[in-house]
Tab-separated table of C-alpha atoms in Angstrom:
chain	number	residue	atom	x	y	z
A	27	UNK	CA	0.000	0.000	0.000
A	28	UNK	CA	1.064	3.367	-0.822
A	29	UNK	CA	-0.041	6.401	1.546
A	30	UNK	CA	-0.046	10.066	0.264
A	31	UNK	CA	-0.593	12.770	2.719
A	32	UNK	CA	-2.677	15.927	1.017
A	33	UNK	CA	-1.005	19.207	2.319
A	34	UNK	CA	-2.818	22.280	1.421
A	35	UNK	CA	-1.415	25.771	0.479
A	36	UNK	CA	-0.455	27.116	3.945
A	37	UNK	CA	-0.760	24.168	6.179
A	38	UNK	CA	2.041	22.228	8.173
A	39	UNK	CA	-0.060	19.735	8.714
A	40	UNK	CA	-2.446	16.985	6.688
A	41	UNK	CA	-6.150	16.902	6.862
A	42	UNK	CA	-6.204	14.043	4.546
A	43	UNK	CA	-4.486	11.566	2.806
A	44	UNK	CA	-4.581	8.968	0.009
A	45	UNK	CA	-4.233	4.965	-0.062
A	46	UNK	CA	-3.515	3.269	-2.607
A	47	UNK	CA	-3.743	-0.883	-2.074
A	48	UNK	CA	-2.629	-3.470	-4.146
A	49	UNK	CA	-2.800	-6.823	-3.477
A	50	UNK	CA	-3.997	-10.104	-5.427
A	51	UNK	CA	-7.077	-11.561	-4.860
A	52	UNK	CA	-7.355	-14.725	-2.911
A	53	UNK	CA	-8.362	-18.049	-4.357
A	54	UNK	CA	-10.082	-20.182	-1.596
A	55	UNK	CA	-12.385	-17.965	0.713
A	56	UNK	CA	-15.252	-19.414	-0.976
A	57	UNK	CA	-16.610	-16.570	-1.648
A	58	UNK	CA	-17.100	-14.333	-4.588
A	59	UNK	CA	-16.448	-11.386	-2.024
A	60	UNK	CA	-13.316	-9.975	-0.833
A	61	UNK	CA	-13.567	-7.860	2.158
A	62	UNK	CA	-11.705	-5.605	4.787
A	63	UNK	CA	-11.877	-3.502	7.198
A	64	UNK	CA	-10.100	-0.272	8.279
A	65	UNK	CA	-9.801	-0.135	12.253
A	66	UNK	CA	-9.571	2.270	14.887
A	67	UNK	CA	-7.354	0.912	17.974
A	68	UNK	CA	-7.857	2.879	21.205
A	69	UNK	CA	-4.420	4.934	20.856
A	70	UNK	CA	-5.551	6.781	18.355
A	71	UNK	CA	-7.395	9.919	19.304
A	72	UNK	CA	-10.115	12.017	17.715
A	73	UNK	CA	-7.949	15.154	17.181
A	74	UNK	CA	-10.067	17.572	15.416
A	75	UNK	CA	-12.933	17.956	18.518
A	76	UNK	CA	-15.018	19.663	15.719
A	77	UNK	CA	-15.794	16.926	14.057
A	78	UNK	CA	-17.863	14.166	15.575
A	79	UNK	CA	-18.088	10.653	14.509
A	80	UNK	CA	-15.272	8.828	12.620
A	81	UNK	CA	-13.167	9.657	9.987
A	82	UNK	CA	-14.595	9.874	6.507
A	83	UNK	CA	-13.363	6.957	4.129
A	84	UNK	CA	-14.364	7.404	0.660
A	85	UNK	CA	-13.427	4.677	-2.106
A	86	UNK	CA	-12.214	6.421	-5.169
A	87	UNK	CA	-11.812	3.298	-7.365
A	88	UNK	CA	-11.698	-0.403	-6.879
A	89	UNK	CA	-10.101	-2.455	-10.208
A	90	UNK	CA	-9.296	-6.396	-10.569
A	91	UNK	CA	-6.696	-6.537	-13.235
A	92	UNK	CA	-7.187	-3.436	-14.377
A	93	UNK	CA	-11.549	-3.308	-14.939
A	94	UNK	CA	-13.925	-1.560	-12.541
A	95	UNK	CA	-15.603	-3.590	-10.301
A	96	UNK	CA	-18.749	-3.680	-7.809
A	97	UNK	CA	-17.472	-2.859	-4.522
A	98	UNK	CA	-19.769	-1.782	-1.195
A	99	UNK	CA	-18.439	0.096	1.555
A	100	UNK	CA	-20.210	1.126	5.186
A	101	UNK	CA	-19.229	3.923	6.693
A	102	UNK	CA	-19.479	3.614	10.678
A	103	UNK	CA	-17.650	3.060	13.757
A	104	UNK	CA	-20.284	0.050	15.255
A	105	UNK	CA	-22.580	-1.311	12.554
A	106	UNK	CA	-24.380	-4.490	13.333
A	107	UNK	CA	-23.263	-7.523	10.460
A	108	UNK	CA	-20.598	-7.152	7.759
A	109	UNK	CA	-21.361	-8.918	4.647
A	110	UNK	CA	-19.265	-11.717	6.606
A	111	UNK	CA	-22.255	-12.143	9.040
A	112	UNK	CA	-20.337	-11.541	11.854
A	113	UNK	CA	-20.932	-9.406	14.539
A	114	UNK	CA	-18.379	-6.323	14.082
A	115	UNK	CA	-17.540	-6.161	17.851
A	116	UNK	CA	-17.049	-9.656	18.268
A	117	UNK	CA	-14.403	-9.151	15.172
A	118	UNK	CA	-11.427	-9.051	17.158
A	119	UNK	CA	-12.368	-6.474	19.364
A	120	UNK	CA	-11.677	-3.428	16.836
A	121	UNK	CA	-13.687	-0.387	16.368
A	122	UNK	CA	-14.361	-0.485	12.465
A	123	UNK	CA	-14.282	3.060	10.859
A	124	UNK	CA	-15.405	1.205	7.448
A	125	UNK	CA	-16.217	-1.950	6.018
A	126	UNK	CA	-15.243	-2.744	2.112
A	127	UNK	CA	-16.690	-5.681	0.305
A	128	UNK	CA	-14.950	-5.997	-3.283
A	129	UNK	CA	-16.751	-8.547	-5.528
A	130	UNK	CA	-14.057	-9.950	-7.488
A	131	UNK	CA	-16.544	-13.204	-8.394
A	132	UNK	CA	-14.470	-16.005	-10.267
A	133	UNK	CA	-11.384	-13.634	-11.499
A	134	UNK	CA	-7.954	-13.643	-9.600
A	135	UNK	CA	-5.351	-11.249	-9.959
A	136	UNK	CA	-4.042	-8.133	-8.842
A	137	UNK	CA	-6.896	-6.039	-7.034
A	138	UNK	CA	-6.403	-2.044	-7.012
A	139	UNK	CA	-8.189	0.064	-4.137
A	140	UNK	CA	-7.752	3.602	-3.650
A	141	UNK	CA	-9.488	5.619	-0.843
A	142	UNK	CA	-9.321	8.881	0.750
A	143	UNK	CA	-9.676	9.449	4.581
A	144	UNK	CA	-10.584	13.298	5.192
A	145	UNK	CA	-12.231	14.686	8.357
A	146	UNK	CA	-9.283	13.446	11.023
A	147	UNK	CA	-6.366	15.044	11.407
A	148	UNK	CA	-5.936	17.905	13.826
A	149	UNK	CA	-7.790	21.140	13.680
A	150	UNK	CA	-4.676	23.350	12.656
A	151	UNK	CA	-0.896	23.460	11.620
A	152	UNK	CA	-1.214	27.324	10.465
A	153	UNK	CA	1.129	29.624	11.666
A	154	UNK	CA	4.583	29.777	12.841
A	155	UNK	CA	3.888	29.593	16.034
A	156	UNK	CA	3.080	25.816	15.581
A	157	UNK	CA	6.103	25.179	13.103
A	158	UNK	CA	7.813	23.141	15.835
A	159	UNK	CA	5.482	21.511	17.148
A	160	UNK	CA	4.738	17.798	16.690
A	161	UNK	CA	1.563	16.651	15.674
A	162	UNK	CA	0.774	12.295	14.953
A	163	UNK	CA	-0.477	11.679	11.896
A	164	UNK	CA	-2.414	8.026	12.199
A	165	UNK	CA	-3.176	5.585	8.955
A	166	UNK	CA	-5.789	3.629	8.349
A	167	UNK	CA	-4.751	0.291	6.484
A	168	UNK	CA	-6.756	-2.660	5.440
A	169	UNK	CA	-7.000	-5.111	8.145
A	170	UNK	CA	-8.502	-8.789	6.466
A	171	UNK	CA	-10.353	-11.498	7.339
A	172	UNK	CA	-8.036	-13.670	6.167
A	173	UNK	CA	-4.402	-14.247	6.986
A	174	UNK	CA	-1.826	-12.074	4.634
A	175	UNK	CA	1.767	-13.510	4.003
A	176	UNK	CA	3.295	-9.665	3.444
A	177	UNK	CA	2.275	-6.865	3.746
A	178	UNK	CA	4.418	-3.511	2.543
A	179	UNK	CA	3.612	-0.084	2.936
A	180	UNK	CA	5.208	3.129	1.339
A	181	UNK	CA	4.462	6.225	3.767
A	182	UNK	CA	5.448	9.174	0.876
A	183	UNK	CA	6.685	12.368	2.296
A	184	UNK	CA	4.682	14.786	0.149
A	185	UNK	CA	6.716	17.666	1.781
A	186	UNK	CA	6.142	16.536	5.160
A	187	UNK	CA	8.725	16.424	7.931
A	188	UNK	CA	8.602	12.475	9.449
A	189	UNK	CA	10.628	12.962	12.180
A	190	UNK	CA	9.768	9.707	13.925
A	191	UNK	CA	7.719	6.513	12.840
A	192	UNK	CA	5.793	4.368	15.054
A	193	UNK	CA	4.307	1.251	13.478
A	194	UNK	CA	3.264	-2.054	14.823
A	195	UNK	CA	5.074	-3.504	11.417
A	196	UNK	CA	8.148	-5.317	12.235
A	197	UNK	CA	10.271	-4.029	9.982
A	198	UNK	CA	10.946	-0.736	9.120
A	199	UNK	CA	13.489	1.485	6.882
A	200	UNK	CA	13.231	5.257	6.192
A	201	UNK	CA	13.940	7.025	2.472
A	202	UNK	CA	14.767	10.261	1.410
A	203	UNK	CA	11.139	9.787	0.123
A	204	UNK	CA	9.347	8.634	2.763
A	205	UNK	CA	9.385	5.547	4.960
A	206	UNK	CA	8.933	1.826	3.914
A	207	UNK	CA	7.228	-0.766	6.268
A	208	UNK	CA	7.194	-4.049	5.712
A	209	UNK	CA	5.035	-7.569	7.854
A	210	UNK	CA	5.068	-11.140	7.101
A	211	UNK	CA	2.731	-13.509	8.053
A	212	UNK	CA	-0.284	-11.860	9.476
A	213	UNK	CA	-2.605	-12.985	11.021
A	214	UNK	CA	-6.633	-12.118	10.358
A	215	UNK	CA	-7.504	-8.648	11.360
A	216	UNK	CA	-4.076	-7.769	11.779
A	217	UNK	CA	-3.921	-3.957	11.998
């Protein structure tokens, strides 16, 4: 997965980023559905206290090889059922910001999600008097159902500062363009 931070004209800080996940599509869930979800873990804060609820997730485009395909998404920090027909707090224990169901029906290959999550990140970053200051800036990743074998994501800097990475990833290496992060064997609803 590929992360892009969105820094506006005047800002030191994000409001939003971009997500780009690539990954192939498995062949033995028995289903014609591949889902995910993105989770919230209790260290990460609300930091803008002007916005209530959870972060917006919006899918921008969901491929298989290349051709648009039906996807589903629900928005929402508690909902009852996933398409899974399990009951999201009984999922291991995760708040769920959103829920994506990808049908991908009888084709394999290389699946293509991009989303945007706006409506997060602190409520400033203006100013000089905040130029020193750090601030966290939290991803969302997908977290599946199903065990992964690796996982790799590319945190760009987009003109952003990183001066320290936290990461429950295992192995980590930082660029002149950002910072790589890379997990084997994962379990389900790894996050």
């Amino acid at each position: 997965a590929s992360v892009t931070p969105f820094l506006r004209t005047g800002e030191l800080f994000p409001q939003s980023y971009a997500v780009r996940a690539c990954f192939d599509a498995p062949s033995d869930t028995g289903s014609e559905w591949l889902e995910f979800g993105l989770a919230r873990q209790d260290l990460v804060p609300r930091m803008n206290p002007n916005i209530a609820g959870p972060p917006k997730v919006s899918i921008v485009s969901v491929t298989v090889e290349g051709i648009p395909v039906k996807h589903e998404s629900i928005a929402t920090a508690s909902p009852e059922t996933s398409g899974l027909g399990l009951d999201f707090d009984r999922m291991s224990g995760k708040e769920w910001i959103s829920w994506v169901r990808i049908h991908v029906g009888s084709s394999r290959g290389t699946v293509v999600v991009d989303y945007i999550v706006s409506d997060y990140i602190h409520d400033g970053g203006k100013g000089k008097s905040r130029a020193e200051e750090n601030y966290p800036f939290f991803v969302f990743l997908p977290s599946f159902s199903i065990p992964v074998g690796r996982f790799e994501v590319i945190v760009e800097n987009s003109g952003l500062d990183i001066m320290s990475l936290r990461s429950n990833f295992v192995h980590q290496l930082s660029t002149n363009t950002g910072s790589r992060l890379l997990n084997y064997s994962m379990d389900e609803f790894f996050d």
